[in-house]
PDB file of C-alpha atoms in Angstrom:
ATOM      1  CA  MET U  18     143.103 168.061 140.622  1.00 77.00           C
ATOM      2  CA  ASP U  19     143.388 165.626 143.837  1.00 86.00           C
ATOM      3  CA  TYR U  20     144.209 162.106 142.772  1.00 92.00           C
ATOM      4  CA  THR U  21     141.679 160.481 144.997  1.00 91.00           C
ATOM      5  CA  LYS U  22     139.116 162.655 143.423  1.00 90.00           C
ATOM      6  CA  ILE U  23     139.813 161.178 140.150  1.00 92.00           C
ATOM      7  CA  ILE U  24     139.587 157.475 141.405  1.00 93.00           C
ATOM      8  CA  ASP U  25     136.369 158.451 143.268  1.00 91.00           C
ATOM      9  CA  LYS U  26     134.956 159.731 139.756  1.00 89.00           C
ATOM     10  CA  LEU U  27     135.809 156.381 137.896  1.00 91.00           C
ATOM     11  CA  PRO U  28     132.321 154.633 136.824  1.00 90.00           C
ATOM     12  CA  TYR U  29     133.668 151.290 138.230  1.00 93.00           C
ATOM     13  CA  THR U  30     133.490 149.615 141.603  1.00 93.00           C
ATOM     14  CA  GLU U  31     134.283 146.132 142.925  1.00 93.00           C
ATOM     15  CA  PRO U  32     134.951 143.472 141.678  1.00 94.00           C
ATOM     16  CA  PHE U  33     135.767 145.400 138.447  1.00 96.00           C
ATOM     17  CA  LEU U  34     137.840 148.327 139.789  1.00 97.00           C
ATOM     18  CA  PHE U  35     141.519 147.948 138.907  1.00 98.00           C
ATOM     19  CA  VAL U  36     142.854 151.038 140.297  1.00 98.00           C
ATOM     20  CA  ASP U  37     144.568 151.748 143.763  1.00 97.00           C
ATOM     21  CA  GLU U  38     146.596 154.854 143.488  1.00 97.00           C
ATOM     22  CA  LEU U  39     147.670 157.385 141.094  1.00 98.00           C
ATOM     23  CA  LEU U  40     151.292 158.720 141.479  1.00 98.00           C
ATOM     24  CA  SER U  41     151.250 161.493 138.938  1.00 97.00           C
ATOM     25  CA  VAL U  42     149.156 162.908 135.971  1.00 97.00           C
ATOM     26  CA  SER U  43     149.739 165.768 133.726  1.00 97.00           C
ATOM     27  CA  GLU U  44     148.425 167.105 130.429  1.00 97.00           C
ATOM     28  CA  GLU U  45     150.828 164.663 128.698  1.00 98.00           C
ATOM     29  CA  SER U  46     150.842 161.593 130.858  1.00 98.00           C
ATOM     30  CA  ILE U  47     149.627 159.630 133.805  1.00 98.00           C
ATOM     31  CA  VAL U  48     151.057 156.945 136.373  1.00 98.00           C
ATOM     32  CA  GLY U  49     148.844 154.577 138.782  1.00 98.00           C
ATOM     33  CA  THR U  50     149.278 151.452 140.416  1.00 98.00           C
ATOM     34  CA  TYR U  51     147.093 148.669 141.394  1.00 98.00           C
ATOM     35  CA  ILE U  52     147.608 145.271 143.592  1.00 98.00           C
ATOM     36  CA  PHE U  53     146.037 142.069 142.192  1.00 98.00           C
ATOM     37  CA  SER U  54     145.070 140.828 145.513  1.00 97.00           C
ATOM     38  CA  THR U  55     145.134 136.916 145.879  1.00 97.00           C
ATOM     39  CA  ASP U  56     141.418 136.444 146.487  1.00 95.00           C
ATOM     40  CA  LEU U  57     140.343 138.208 143.178  1.00 96.00           C
ATOM     41  CA  TYR U  58     137.416 136.183 141.715  1.00 95.00           C
ATOM     42  CA  PHE U  59     138.899 135.149 138.268  1.00 96.00           C
ATOM     43  CA  TYR U  60     141.931 133.375 139.798  1.00 97.00           C
ATOM     44  CA  LYS U  61     139.589 130.456 140.631  1.00 95.00           C
ATOM     45  CA  GLY U  62     139.057 129.580 137.052  1.00 96.00           C
ATOM     46  CA  HIS U  63     142.060 131.216 135.252  1.00 95.00           C
ATOM     47  CA  PHE U  64     143.607 128.800 135.142  1.00 96.00           C
ATOM     48  CA  LYS U  65     142.485 125.677 136.967  1.00 95.00           C
ATOM     49  CA  ASN U  66     144.945 125.070 140.139  1.00 95.00           C
ATOM     50  CA  ASN U  67     147.307 127.745 138.361  1.00 97.00           C
ATOM     51  CA  PRO U  68     146.165 131.319 138.997  1.00 97.00           C
ATOM     52  CA  ILE U  69     147.431 133.886 136.578  1.00 98.00           C
ATOM     53  CA  THR U  70     145.986 137.259 135.970  1.00 98.00           C
ATOM     54  CA  PRO U  71     144.057 137.129 132.535  1.00 98.00           C
ATOM     55  CA  GLY U  72     145.146 139.276 129.682  1.00 97.00           C
ATOM     56  CA  VAL U  73     142.014 140.872 129.402  1.00 97.00           C
ATOM     57  CA  ILE U  74     142.155 141.906 133.074  1.00 98.00           C
ATOM     58  CA  LEU U  75     145.770 143.336 132.450  1.00 98.00           C
ATOM     59  CA  THR U  76     144.164 145.365 129.511  1.00 98.00           C
ATOM     60  CA  GLU U  77     141.140 146.437 131.705  1.00 98.00           C
ATOM     61  CA  CYS U  78     143.550 147.776 134.310  1.00 98.00           C
ATOM     62  CA  MET U  79     145.789 149.484 131.653  1.00 98.00           C
ATOM     63  CA  ALA U  80     142.593 151.123 130.216  1.00 98.00           C
ATOM     64  CA  GLN U  81     141.288 152.191 133.745  1.00 97.00           C
ATOM     65  CA  ILE U  82     144.346 153.906 134.706  1.00 98.00           C
ATOM     66  CA  GLY U  83     145.733 154.871 131.370  1.00 98.00           C
ATOM     67  CA  LEU U  84     142.648 155.977 129.536  1.00 97.00           C
ATOM     68  CA  VAL U  85     139.842 156.623 131.926  1.00 96.00           C
ATOM     69  CA  CYS U  86     141.622 158.166 134.907  1.00 96.00           C
ATOM     70  CA  PHE U  87     143.613 160.120 132.532  1.00 96.00           C
ATOM     71  CA  GLY U  88     140.349 161.205 130.633  1.00 94.00           C
ATOM     72  CA  ILE U  89     138.676 162.413 133.573  1.00 92.00           C
ATOM     73  CA  TYR U  90     141.778 164.470 134.374  1.00 94.00           C
ATOM     74  CA  LEU U  91     142.064 165.796 130.842  1.00 93.00           C
ATOM     75  CA  LEU U  92     138.206 166.891 131.089  1.00 89.00           C
ATOM     76  CA  ARG U  93     138.430 168.243 134.579  1.00 86.00           C
ATOM     77  CA  ASP U  94     137.287 171.728 133.386  1.00 81.00           C
ATOM     78  CA  GLU U  95     134.904 170.912 130.723  1.00 74.00           C
ATOM     79  CA  ILE U  96     132.092 168.461 131.585  1.00 59.00           C
ATOM     80  CA  SER U  97     130.057 167.472 134.341  1.00 63.00           C
ATOM     81  CA  LEU U  98     132.126 164.620 135.858  1.00 59.00           C
ATOM     82  CA  GLU U  99     129.056 162.923 137.458  1.00 68.00           C
ATOM     83  CA  LYS U 100     127.977 161.860 134.103  1.00 71.00           C
ATOM     84  CA  ILE U 101     131.234 160.686 132.349  1.00 80.00           C
ATOM     85  CA  ASN U 102     130.775 157.888 130.096  1.00 85.00           C
ATOM     86  CA  VAL U 103     133.397 155.909 128.558  1.00 90.00           C
ATOM     87  CA  ALA U 104     133.430 153.524 125.476  1.00 92.00           C
ATOM     88  CA  LEU U 105     136.736 151.491 124.631  1.00 94.00           C
ATOM     89  CA  SER U 106     137.033 151.823 120.984  1.00 93.00           C
ATOM     90  CA  SER U 107     140.536 149.755 120.274  1.00 95.00           C
ATOM     91  CA  THR U 108     143.357 148.028 122.114  1.00 96.00           C
ATOM     92  CA  GLU U 109     146.499 146.608 120.610  1.00 97.00           C
ATOM     93  CA  ILE U 110     148.644 145.134 123.393  1.00 98.00           C
ATOM     94  CA  ASP U 111     151.529 142.830 123.463  1.00 98.00           C
ATOM     95  CA  PHE U 112     152.152 140.730 126.666  1.00 98.00           C
ATOM     96  CA  HIS U 113     155.689 139.996 127.813  1.00 98.00           C
ATOM     97  CA  CYS U 114     155.548 138.292 131.111  1.00 96.00           C
ATOM     98  CA  PRO U 115     152.828 136.894 133.432  1.00 97.00           C
ATOM     99  CA  VAL U 116     151.086 138.708 136.529  1.00 98.00           C
ATOM    100  CA  PHE U 117     150.550 136.168 139.531  1.00 98.00           C
ATOM    101  CA  PRO U 118     148.228 136.806 142.502  1.00 98.00           C
ATOM    102  CA  GLY U 119     149.497 139.398 144.963  1.00 98.00           C
ATOM    103  CA  GLU U 120     151.647 141.104 142.436  1.00 98.00           C
ATOM    104  CA  LYS U 121     151.896 144.940 142.197  1.00 98.00           C
ATOM    105  CA  VAL U 122     152.013 146.629 138.874  1.00 98.00           C
ATOM    106  CA  ALA U 123     152.296 150.283 137.511  1.00 98.00           C
ATOM    107  CA  VAL U 124     150.629 151.454 134.581  1.00 98.00           C
ATOM    108  CA  ILE U 125     152.193 154.367 132.511  1.00 98.00           C
ATOM    109  CA  SER U 126     150.149 155.953 129.916  1.00 98.00           C
ATOM    110  CA  GLU U 127     151.411 158.765 127.525  1.00 98.00           C
ATOM    111  CA  LYS U 128     148.801 160.725 125.344  1.00 98.00           C
ATOM    112  CA  ILE U 129     149.105 160.109 121.580  1.00 97.00           C
ATOM    113  CA  TYR U 130     146.266 162.515 121.123  1.00 96.00           C
ATOM    114  CA  PHE U 131     142.808 163.773 122.700  1.00 96.00           C
ATOM    115  CA  ARG U 132     140.565 165.193 120.060  1.00 95.00           C
ATOM    116  CA  PHE U 133     136.919 165.270 119.854  1.00 93.00           C
ATOM    117  CA  ASN U 134     136.554 163.332 122.979  1.00 91.00           C
ATOM    118  CA  LYS U 135     138.580 160.312 121.498  1.00 96.00           C
ATOM    119  CA  LEU U 136     141.659 159.695 123.677  1.00 97.00           C
ATOM    120  CA  LYS U 137     144.580 157.562 122.256  1.00 98.00           C
ATOM    121  CA  CYS U 138     147.311 156.741 124.319  1.00 98.00           C
ATOM    122  CA  LYS U 139     150.592 154.369 124.353  1.00 98.00           C
ATOM    123  CA  VAL U 140     150.320 152.407 127.668  1.00 98.00           C
ATOM    124  CA  LYS U 141     152.688 150.279 129.389  1.00 98.00           C
ATOM    125  CA  MET U 142     152.435 147.957 132.764  1.00 98.00           C
ATOM    126  CA  VAL U 143     155.406 147.198 134.599  1.00 98.00           C
ATOM    127  CA  ASN U 144     155.734 144.964 137.724  1.00 97.00           C
ATOM    128  CA  SER U 145     157.522 145.480 140.784  1.00 96.00           C
ATOM    129  CA  LYS U 146     160.970 144.417 139.489  1.00 97.00           C
ATOM    130  CA  ASP U 147     160.340 147.111 136.675  1.00 96.00           C
ATOM    131  CA  GLU U 148     159.926 144.409 134.038  1.00 97.00           C
ATOM    132  CA  ILE U 149     157.447 145.205 131.276  1.00 98.00           C
ATOM    133  CA  VAL U 150     154.451 142.954 131.565  1.00 97.00           C
ATOM    134  CA  ALA U 151     152.387 144.505 128.633  1.00 98.00           C
ATOM    135  CA  LYS U 152     152.643 147.467 126.174  1.00 98.00           C
ATOM    136  CA  GLY U 153     150.550 148.788 123.385  1.00 98.00           C
ATOM    137  CA  THR U 154     147.951 151.350 122.391  1.00 98.00           C
ATOM    138  CA  ILE U 155     144.559 151.954 123.676  1.00 98.00           C
ATOM    139  CA  SER U 156     141.780 154.218 122.515  1.00 97.00           C
ATOM    140  CA  GLY U 157     138.436 155.068 123.498  1.00 97.00           C
ATOM    141  CA  MET U 158     135.596 157.774 123.604  1.00 94.00           C
ATOM    142  CA  ILE U 159     135.321 159.691 126.789  1.00 89.00           C
ATOM    143  CA  VAL U 160     132.248 161.853 127.053  1.00 80.00           C
ATOM    144  CA  ASN U 161     129.593 163.373 128.843  1.00 67.00           C
ATOM    145  CA  LYS U 162     126.488 161.145 128.997  1.00 63.00           C
ATOM    146  CA  ASP U 163     124.140 164.143 128.213  1.00 57.00           C
ATOM    147  CA  LEU U 164     125.839 164.037 124.650  1.00 50.00           C
ATOM    148  CA  ILE U 165     125.252 160.377 123.967  1.00 46.00           C
TER     149      ILE U 165
ATOM    150  CA  MET Q  17     139.760 172.146  94.700  1.00 87.00           C
ATOM    151  CA  ASN Q  18     136.365 171.351  93.273  1.00 92.00           C
ATOM    152  CA  SER Q  19     134.036 168.748  95.110  1.00 92.00           C
ATOM    153  CA  GLU Q  20     134.992 166.100  92.549  1.00 93.00           C
ATOM    154  CA  GLU Q  21     138.483 166.237  93.408  1.00 94.00           C
ATOM    155  CA  ILE Q  22     137.922 166.515  97.044  1.00 96.00           C
ATOM    156  CA  PHE Q  23     135.558 163.316  96.781  1.00 96.00           C
ATOM    157  CA  ALA Q  24     138.335 161.440  95.088  1.00 96.00           C
ATOM    158  CA  LEU Q  25     140.691 162.164  98.176  1.00 96.00           C
ATOM    159  CA  LEU Q  26     138.205 161.693 100.585  1.00 97.00           C
ATOM    160  CA  GLU Q  27     136.636 158.179  99.366  1.00 96.00           C
ATOM    161  CA  PRO Q  28     139.648 156.233 100.123  1.00 97.00           C
ATOM    162  CA  ILE Q  29     140.046 157.619 103.667  1.00 97.00           C
ATOM    163  CA  ILE Q  30     136.231 156.661 104.220  1.00 97.00           C
ATOM    164  CA  ILE Q  31     136.913 153.250 102.926  1.00 97.00           C
ATOM    165  CA  THR Q  32     139.844 152.746 105.400  1.00 96.00           C
ATOM    166  CA  TYR Q  33     137.409 152.904 108.529  1.00 96.00           C
ATOM    167  CA  LEU Q  34     134.202 151.238 106.908  1.00 96.00           C
ATOM    168  CA  PRO Q  35     132.869 148.274 108.838  1.00 95.00           C
ATOM    169  CA  ASP Q  36     133.222 144.885 106.890  1.00 93.00           C
ATOM    170  CA  ASP Q  37     129.839 144.744 106.382  1.00 94.00           C
ATOM    171  CA  VAL Q  38     129.308 147.886 104.252  1.00 94.00           C
ATOM    172  CA  SER Q  39     130.661 147.957 100.728  1.00 94.00           C
ATOM    173  CA  ALA Q  40     132.723 150.782  99.416  1.00 94.00           C
ATOM    174  CA  ASN Q  41     130.144 150.864  96.480  1.00 94.00           C
ATOM    175  CA  GLU Q  42     127.624 152.260  99.053  1.00 94.00           C
ATOM    176  CA  ILE Q  43     129.475 155.423  99.592  1.00 95.00           C
ATOM    177  CA  ASN Q  44     128.227 158.464  97.624  1.00 94.00           C
ATOM    178  CA  ARG Q  45     127.928 162.165  98.271  1.00 94.00           C
ATOM    179  CA  GLU Q  46     124.617 161.689 100.171  1.00 95.00           C
ATOM    180  CA  SER Q  47     125.686 158.910 102.448  1.00 94.00           C
ATOM    181  CA  ASP Q  48     125.205 159.513 106.212  1.00 96.00           C
ATOM    182  CA  LEU Q  49     128.609 158.499 107.785  1.00 96.00           C
ATOM    183  CA  THR Q  50     127.494 157.100 110.848  1.00 94.00           C
ATOM    184  CA  ARG Q  51     123.783 156.017 110.094  1.00 94.00           C
ATOM    185  CA  GLU Q  52     124.448 154.528 106.466  1.00 95.00           C
ATOM    186  CA  LEU Q  53     127.895 153.797 106.367  1.00 96.00           C
ATOM    187  CA  ASN Q  54     127.925 152.538 109.879  1.00 95.00           C
ATOM    188  CA  ILE Q  55     131.242 154.278 110.889  1.00 95.00           C
ATOM    189  CA  ASN Q  56     131.252 154.587 114.593  1.00 92.00           C
ATOM    190  CA  SER Q  57     132.182 157.875 116.788  1.00 91.00           C
ATOM    191  CA  ALA Q  58     135.748 156.700 117.104  1.00 94.00           C
ATOM    192  CA  HIS Q  59     136.403 156.017 113.770  1.00 95.00           C
ATOM    193  CA  LEU Q  60     134.645 159.067 112.662  1.00 95.00           C
ATOM    194  CA  VAL Q  61     137.448 161.040 114.710  1.00 95.00           C
ATOM    195  CA  ASP Q  62     140.066 158.805 112.710  1.00 96.00           C
ATOM    196  CA  ILE Q  63     138.602 160.168 109.675  1.00 96.00           C
ATOM    197  CA  ILE Q  64     138.698 163.718 110.677  1.00 96.00           C
ATOM    198  CA  LEU Q  65     142.240 163.329 111.841  1.00 96.00           C
ATOM    199  CA  ASP Q  66     143.079 161.859 108.383  1.00 97.00           C
ATOM    200  CA  ILE Q  67     141.345 164.599 106.647  1.00 97.00           C
ATOM    201  CA  GLU Q  68     143.274 166.999 108.475  1.00 96.00           C
ATOM    202  CA  ASP Q  69     146.593 165.535 107.529  1.00 96.00           C
ATOM    203  CA  VAL Q  70     145.661 164.871 103.820  1.00 96.00           C
ATOM    204  CA  PHE Q  71     144.246 168.428 103.097  1.00 96.00           C
ATOM    205  CA  ASN Q  72     146.401 170.246 105.678  1.00 95.00           C
ATOM    206  CA  ILE Q  73     143.457 171.979 107.643  1.00 95.00           C
ATOM    207  CA  GLU Q  74     142.165 171.837 111.223  1.00 95.00           C
ATOM    208  CA  PHE Q  75     138.906 170.896 112.532  1.00 95.00           C
ATOM    209  CA  LYS Q  76     136.976 172.551 115.472  1.00 93.00           C
ATOM    210  CA  ASN Q  77     134.469 170.803 117.827  1.00 89.00           C
ATOM    211  CA  GLU Q  78     131.866 172.795 116.369  1.00 91.00           C
ATOM    212  CA  ASP Q  79     132.784 171.528 113.071  1.00 93.00           C
ATOM    213  CA  MET Q  80     131.895 167.888 114.049  1.00 89.00           C
ATOM    214  CA  GLU Q  81     128.321 168.972 114.858  1.00 87.00           C
ATOM    215  CA  LYS Q  82     127.920 170.071 111.006  1.00 90.00           C
ATOM    216  CA  LEU Q  83     129.166 166.611 109.684  1.00 93.00           C
ATOM    217  CA  ARG Q  84     126.598 164.091 109.074  1.00 94.00           C
ATOM    218  CA  ASN Q  85     126.970 162.972 105.415  1.00 95.00           C
ATOM    219  CA  VAL Q  86     130.010 163.017 102.954  1.00 96.00           C
ATOM    220  CA  ASP Q  87     128.717 166.352 101.233  1.00 96.00           C
ATOM    221  CA  ASP Q  88     128.839 168.049 104.511  1.00 96.00           C
ATOM    222  CA  ALA Q  89     132.838 166.894 104.839  1.00 96.00           C
ATOM    223  CA  ILE Q  90     133.557 168.334 101.260  1.00 96.00           C
ATOM    224  CA  LEU Q  91     131.698 171.207 102.007  1.00 95.00           C
ATOM    225  CA  LEU Q  92     133.683 171.752 105.130  1.00 95.00           C
ATOM    226  CA  ILE Q  93     137.224 170.733 103.521  1.00 96.00           C
ATOM    227  CA  GLN Q  94     136.061 173.298 100.827  1.00 94.00           C
ATOM    228  CA  GLN Q  95     135.896 176.083 103.181  1.00 93.00           C
ATOM    229  CA  LYS Q  96     138.756 175.255 105.112  1.00 93.00           C
ATOM    230  CA  THR Q  97     141.124 174.932 101.964  1.00 91.00           C
ATOM    231  CA  SER Q  98     140.141 178.000 100.545  1.00 87.00           C
ATOM    232  CA  ALA Q  99     140.256 180.089 103.773  1.00 79.00           C
ATOM    233  CA  SER Q 100     144.055 178.966 104.083  1.00 66.00           C
ATOM    234  CA  GLN Q 101     145.093 180.006 100.591  1.00 62.00           C
TER     235      GLN Q 101
END
């Protein structure tokens, strides 16, 4: 499956799309990247005069690449991808260093299991110096909308 | 294993994933897992995976469709454990 097709199937758009490019994907893992451009809307408020990417946005980026892009790939033969629906069910993330405006990050996600539409993954985010920014586990339900 | 023995092993698994606002006393054989015990779909999967480990069996997608209440789970476990012996 073409990587750009996976991104096209994502149910997100600006200003809440946090995936630029997928570098690899297999049955077991996925790697993708995102650049936090300096003009993103939340830098104005987080924090006052001191822009740092919020942890919830880092988590969102990890989930969009590590869970949703991955899930679209894993379900490529099974469901009508026009109707993909996702629901985050749990996250447990440790944050190790800040991500400033303009930084590029890579998200690496490894499947723990994907059963009965629940995808659970070990996910980490690294910066351009290959330092671990955040790591943990994320799980969610990835289903055809018709089933809900 | 009879249904009482299965229930004794199943109940603690269900309790693990029970939301805070549902008491363990509310679990009985007829309890609907999602509607009455308020277990969400992600935790329902966790319960199935724990059942697989405890009883050493494997569930398939079509089994999930038959699973509504505690008795459904007990019946599925009984069928699968007797088939594997």
